[in-house]
Amino acid sequence: MIAALAALLLAAAPPPADAGALAKKVQTFYERTRDLEARFQQTYTYSGFGRRQVSAGTLRVKKPGMMRWDYETPSSKTVAVKGSRLVQYEPEENQAYVDEHFDATAMSAAVTFLLGKGDLAREFHLSVDGAGALLLRPKEEDPRVESIALTVGPDGEVRATRVVDGAGNVNEIRFEKVKRNAGLADSAFELKLPKDVRRIAPPGAER
């Protein structure tokens, strides 16, 4: 009786999602996205300390090569990329890091898919996890990314990402109130700094 019931449930279960088809669906959605704006909540878990930091704010993306993260909590911070210029500005500390020769190819594929860049099937081993998320593992070793899980909506939109790096830190981001192809102006990605802002060196650089 138990065996017959198990067989019935198995037969009624939907077939497992095809990872390649799911990746293509995501790729197609963002290739057809000219601009995007969304609210985000980010939870970063530090593996070595067992500590979590929760942040929230607004993300804006526009092709070609424009991205802006405005953090509102727990403290104000903006990270803006426009072409070859990257600015990270922390108004509460009145400090900023500016890179006028930013190489966008250095960004992790966990982010660049939002710009419709890269080829998920070429760059990652694809599978689907137990929750139905698209699971990506880099084909080439990358200390920034051990694995990426994308929670995908019916149209191919990514509703959440979960990135585990080589040190075991976990970066989870959930997106809400997404507005797509609304016609964001290029000026939304320009970040003018105060004249008295303190310029700082990039993380890890000698001062």
mmCIF file of C-alpha atoms in Angstrom:
data_model
loop_
_atom_site.group_PDB
_atom_site.id
_atom_site.type_symbol
_atom_site.label_atom_id
_atom_site.label_comp_id
_atom_site.label_asym_id
_atom_site.label_seq_id
_atom_site.Cartn_x
_atom_site.Cartn_y
_atom_site.Cartn_z
ATOM 1 C CA MET A 1 0.000 0.000 0.000
ATOM 2 C CA ILE A 2 2.805 2.427 0.978
ATOM 3 C CA ALA A 3 4.758 1.530 -2.146
ATOM 4 C CA ALA A 4 1.701 2.086 -4.322
ATOM 5 C CA LEU A 5 1.035 5.476 -2.678
ATOM 6 C CA ALA A 6 4.659 6.529 -3.175
ATOM 7 C CA ALA A 7 4.481 5.540 -6.828
ATOM 8 C CA LEU A 8 1.279 7.545 -7.252
ATOM 9 C CA LEU A 9 2.794 10.655 -5.653
ATOM 10 C CA LEU A 10 5.906 10.286 -7.779
ATOM 11 C CA ALA A 11 3.842 10.004 -10.927
ATOM 12 C CA ALA A 12 1.826 13.098 -9.982
ATOM 13 C CA ALA A 13 4.893 15.206 -9.189
ATOM 14 C CA PRO A 14 5.913 17.753 -11.855
ATOM 15 C CA PRO A 15 9.030 16.886 -13.818
ATOM 16 C CA PRO A 16 12.250 18.456 -12.492
ATOM 17 C CA ALA A 17 13.069 21.816 -14.003
ATOM 18 C CA ASP A 18 15.651 21.759 -16.769
ATOM 19 C CA ALA A 19 18.613 23.831 -15.575
ATOM 20 C CA GLY A 20 19.704 24.774 -19.081
ATOM 21 C CA ALA A 21 16.234 25.986 -20.037
ATOM 22 C CA LEU A 22 15.916 27.921 -16.791
ATOM 23 C CA ALA A 23 19.283 29.618 -17.340
ATOM 24 C CA LYS A 24 18.230 30.546 -20.878
ATOM 25 C CA LYS A 25 14.990 32.022 -19.540
ATOM 26 C CA VAL A 26 16.935 34.225 -17.101
ATOM 27 C CA GLN A 27 19.409 35.238 -19.784
ATOM 28 C CA THR A 28 16.654 36.174 -22.230
ATOM 29 C CA PHE A 29 14.760 38.230 -19.634
ATOM 30 C CA TYR A 30 17.776 40.422 -18.836
ATOM 31 C CA GLU A 31 18.951 40.661 -22.446
ATOM 32 C CA ARG A 32 15.553 42.251 -23.146
ATOM 33 C CA THR A 33 15.739 44.539 -20.126
ATOM 34 C CA ARG A 34 16.875 48.061 -21.013
ATOM 35 C CA ASP A 35 16.616 49.408 -17.474
ATOM 36 C CA LEU A 36 15.408 48.220 -14.104
ATOM 37 C CA GLU A 37 14.660 49.639 -10.672
ATOM 38 C CA ALA A 38 13.900 47.619 -7.541
ATOM 39 C CA ARG A 39 13.890 47.679 -3.777
ATOM 40 C CA PHE A 40 16.359 45.232 -2.261
ATOM 41 C CA GLN A 41 17.105 43.648 1.076
ATOM 42 C CA GLN A 42 20.572 42.206 1.543
ATOM 43 C CA THR A 43 21.647 39.793 4.263
ATOM 44 C CA TYR A 44 25.381 39.149 4.541
ATOM 45 C CA THR A 45 26.522 36.337 6.824
ATOM 46 C CA TYR A 46 30.187 36.226 7.840
ATOM 47 C CA SER A 47 31.229 32.583 8.142
ATOM 48 C CA GLY A 48 34.149 33.138 10.482
ATOM 49 C CA PHE A 49 32.203 35.162 13.040
ATOM 50 C CA GLY A 50 28.661 33.869 12.647
ATOM 51 C CA ARG A 51 27.591 37.503 12.349
ATOM 52 C CA ARG A 52 24.861 38.803 10.037
ATOM 53 C CA GLN A 53 24.387 42.257 8.586
ATOM 54 C CA VAL A 54 21.072 43.238 7.044
ATOM 55 C CA SER A 55 20.908 46.168 4.613
ATOM 56 C CA ALA A 56 18.170 47.653 2.447
ATOM 57 C CA GLY A 57 17.820 50.205 -0.298
ATOM 58 C CA THR A 58 17.227 50.742 -4.003
ATOM 59 C CA LEU A 59 18.943 49.231 -7.032
ATOM 60 C CA ARG A 60 18.945 50.849 -10.480
ATOM 61 C CA VAL A 61 20.376 49.289 -13.634
ATOM 62 C CA LYS A 62 20.564 50.588 -17.202
ATOM 63 C CA LYS A 63 22.324 49.482 -20.355
ATOM 64 C CA PRO A 64 24.995 49.924 -21.361
ATOM 65 C CA GLY A 65 27.049 49.439 -18.209
ATOM 66 C CA MET A 66 25.233 51.543 -15.607
ATOM 67 C CA MET A 67 24.393 50.341 -12.103
ATOM 68 C CA ARG A 68 23.634 52.092 -8.819
ATOM 69 C CA TRP A 69 23.043 50.683 -5.324
ATOM 70 C CA ASP A 70 21.668 53.198 -2.798
ATOM 71 C CA TYR A 71 21.840 51.732 0.707
ATOM 72 C CA GLU A 72 19.526 53.316 3.271
ATOM 73 C CA THR A 73 19.995 50.989 6.254
ATOM 74 C CA PRO A 74 21.853 50.303 8.462
ATOM 75 C CA SER A 75 23.761 53.359 7.160
ATOM 76 C CA SER A 76 23.682 55.490 4.049
ATOM 77 C CA LYS A 77 25.992 54.439 1.209
ATOM 78 C CA THR A 78 25.947 54.648 -2.591
ATOM 79 C CA VAL A 79 27.857 52.506 -5.057
ATOM 80 C CA ALA A 80 27.505 53.763 -8.638
ATOM 81 C CA VAL A 81 29.017 52.443 -11.866
ATOM 82 C CA LYS A 82 28.734 54.398 -15.100
ATOM 83 C CA GLY A 83 30.961 53.166 -17.887
ATOM 84 C CA SER A 84 34.540 53.135 -16.617
ATOM 85 C CA ARG A 85 33.784 55.223 -13.502
ATOM 86 C CA LEU A 86 33.016 53.629 -10.154
ATOM 87 C CA VAL A 87 32.174 55.683 -7.070
ATOM 88 C CA GLN A 88 31.527 54.462 -3.553
ATOM 89 C CA TYR A 89 30.275 57.280 -1.342
ATOM 90 C CA GLU A 90 29.551 57.180 2.393
ATOM 91 C CA PRO A 91 27.896 60.501 3.294
ATOM 92 C CA GLU A 92 27.840 59.921 7.051
ATOM 93 C CA GLU A 93 31.632 59.606 7.012
ATOM 94 C CA ASN A 94 31.972 62.174 4.201
ATOM 95 C CA GLN A 95 34.332 59.840 2.388
ATOM 96 C CA ALA A 96 34.466 58.337 -1.084
ATOM 97 C CA TYR A 97 36.461 55.955 -3.226
ATOM 98 C CA VAL A 98 36.618 56.818 -6.932
ATOM 99 C CA ASP A 99 37.989 54.666 -9.749
ATOM 100 C CA GLU A 100 38.036 56.436 -13.120
ATOM 101 C CA HIS A 101 39.337 53.326 -14.916
ATOM 102 C CA PHE A 102 36.992 50.700 -13.550
ATOM 103 C CA ASP A 103 37.029 47.406 -15.424
ATOM 104 C CA ALA A 104 33.457 46.113 -15.410
ATOM 105 C CA THR A 105 34.677 42.658 -16.421
ATOM 106 C CA ALA A 106 36.057 42.365 -12.883
ATOM 107 C CA MET A 107 32.523 42.302 -11.496
ATOM 108 C CA SER A 108 31.215 38.925 -10.461
ATOM 109 C CA ALA A 109 28.730 37.186 -12.741
ATOM 110 C CA ALA A 110 26.452 37.213 -9.697
ATOM 111 C CA VAL A 111 25.878 40.876 -10.603
ATOM 112 C CA THR A 112 26.621 41.223 -14.309
ATOM 113 C CA PHE A 113 23.657 39.076 -15.371
ATOM 114 C CA LEU A 114 21.503 42.072 -14.403
ATOM 115 C CA LEU A 115 23.141 43.935 -17.301
ATOM 116 C CA GLY A 116 22.472 41.053 -19.666
ATOM 117 C CA LYS A 117 26.172 40.274 -19.866
ATOM 118 C CA GLY A 118 27.969 36.960 -19.973
ATOM 119 C CA ASP A 119 26.699 33.492 -20.772
ATOM 120 C CA LEU A 120 25.497 31.527 -17.757
ATOM 121 C CA ALA A 121 25.693 28.168 -19.537
ATOM 122 C CA ARG A 122 29.245 28.857 -20.737
ATOM 123 C CA GLU A 123 30.572 30.192 -17.423
ATOM 124 C CA PHE A 124 28.838 27.860 -14.949
ATOM 125 C CA HIS A 125 27.917 24.271 -14.249
ATOM 126 C CA LEU A 126 24.119 24.395 -14.051
ATOM 127 C CA SER A 127 21.694 22.485 -11.854
ATOM 128 C CA VAL A 128 18.460 23.003 -9.954
ATOM 129 C CA ASP A 129 18.429 22.729 -6.154
ATOM 130 C CA GLY A 130 15.740 21.172 -3.982
ATOM 131 C CA ALA A 131 13.827 24.437 -3.752
ATOM 132 C CA GLY A 132 13.712 24.864 -7.533
ATOM 133 C CA ALA A 133 16.355 27.599 -7.652
ATOM 134 C CA LEU A 134 18.882 27.718 -10.479
ATOM 135 C CA LEU A 135 22.235 26.689 -8.995
ATOM 136 C CA LEU A 136 25.416 27.964 -10.641
ATOM 137 C CA ARG A 137 28.947 26.761 -9.922
ATOM 138 C CA PRO A 138 31.863 28.439 -11.770
ATOM 139 C CA LYS A 139 33.646 26.285 -14.328
ATOM 140 C CA GLU A 140 36.835 28.201 -13.554
ATOM 141 C CA GLU A 141 37.918 28.679 -9.950
ATOM 142 C CA ASP A 142 36.895 32.066 -8.571
ATOM 143 C CA PRO A 143 37.460 32.971 -4.885
ATOM 144 C CA ARG A 144 34.543 35.427 -5.092
ATOM 145 C CA VAL A 145 32.046 32.729 -6.007
ATOM 146 C CA GLU A 146 31.721 29.170 -4.761
ATOM 147 C CA SER A 147 28.084 28.939 -5.832
ATOM 148 C CA ILE A 148 25.147 31.132 -6.839
ATOM 149 C CA ALA A 149 21.485 30.248 -6.344
ATOM 150 C CA LEU A 150 18.920 32.260 -8.300
ATOM 151 C CA THR A 151 15.255 32.178 -7.339
ATOM 152 C CA VAL A 152 13.538 32.686 -10.678
ATOM 153 C CA GLY A 153 10.029 33.990 -11.377
ATOM 154 C CA PRO A 154 7.730 32.752 -14.163
ATOM 155 C CA ASP A 155 9.005 35.235 -16.755
ATOM 156 C CA GLY A 156 12.691 34.616 -16.007
ATOM 157 C CA GLU A 157 13.053 37.502 -13.561
ATOM 158 C CA VAL A 158 15.380 36.865 -10.617
ATOM 159 C CA ARG A 159 13.565 37.435 -7.343
ATOM 160 C CA ALA A 160 16.469 36.532 -5.067
ATOM 161 C CA THR A 161 20.145 35.645 -5.227
ATOM 162 C CA ARG A 162 22.279 33.695 -2.787
ATOM 163 C CA VAL A 163 26.039 33.837 -3.325
ATOM 164 C CA VAL A 164 28.515 31.766 -1.314
ATOM 165 C CA ASP A 165 32.158 32.816 -1.709
ATOM 166 C CA GLY A 166 35.302 30.763 -1.312
ATOM 167 C CA ALA A 167 35.563 31.630 2.386
ATOM 168 C CA GLY A 168 32.010 30.476 3.109
ATOM 169 C CA ASN A 169 30.504 33.950 3.489
ATOM 170 C CA VAL A 170 26.905 34.135 2.263
ATOM 171 C CA ASN A 171 25.420 37.156 0.480
ATOM 172 C CA GLU A 172 21.643 36.978 -0.001
ATOM 173 C CA ILE A 173 19.629 39.638 -1.841
ATOM 174 C CA ARG A 174 15.862 39.771 -2.343
ATOM 175 C CA PHE A 175 14.247 42.093 -4.874
ATOM 176 C CA GLU A 176 10.800 43.683 -4.562
ATOM 177 C CA LYS A 177 8.709 46.315 -6.363
ATOM 178 C CA VAL A 178 10.579 45.793 -9.612
ATOM 179 C CA LYS A 179 10.021 48.335 -12.402
ATOM 180 C CA ARG A 180 11.346 47.237 -15.794
ATOM 181 C CA ASN A 181 11.942 49.276 -18.956
ATOM 182 C CA ALA A 182 10.507 52.434 -17.388
ATOM 183 C CA GLY A 183 13.000 54.722 -19.154
ATOM 184 C CA LEU A 184 15.521 55.591 -16.433
ATOM 185 C CA ALA A 185 17.591 58.668 -17.301
ATOM 186 C CA ASP A 186 21.386 58.415 -17.541
ATOM 187 C CA SER A 187 21.570 61.211 -14.970
ATOM 188 C CA ALA A 188 20.216 58.806 -12.340
ATOM 189 C CA PHE A 189 23.641 57.140 -12.371
ATOM 190 C CA GLU A 190 25.703 60.301 -11.982
ATOM 191 C CA LEU A 191 27.005 60.829 -8.476
ATOM 192 C CA LYS A 192 28.326 64.292 -7.637
ATOM 193 C CA LEU A 193 30.528 64.379 -4.570
ATOM 194 C CA PRO A 194 30.843 67.282 -2.098
ATOM 195 C CA LYS A 195 33.949 69.409 -2.616
ATOM 196 C CA ASP A 196 35.211 68.610 0.880
ATOM 197 C CA VAL A 197 34.739 64.837 0.618
ATOM 198 C CA ARG A 198 37.652 62.753 1.862
ATOM 199 C CA ARG A 199 39.091 60.452 -0.809
ATOM 200 C CA ILE A 200 40.040 56.999 0.429
ATOM 201 C CA ALA A 201 42.083 54.159 -1.026
ATOM 202 C CA PRO A 202 40.360 51.028 -2.334
ATOM 203 C CA PRO A 203 39.873 48.140 0.100
ATOM 204 C CA GLY A 204 43.142 46.269 0.670
ATOM 205 C CA ALA A 205 45.346 48.999 -0.786
ATOM 206 C CA GLU A 206 48.263 50.407 1.140
ATOM 207 C CA ARG A 207 47.634 53.880 2.434
#
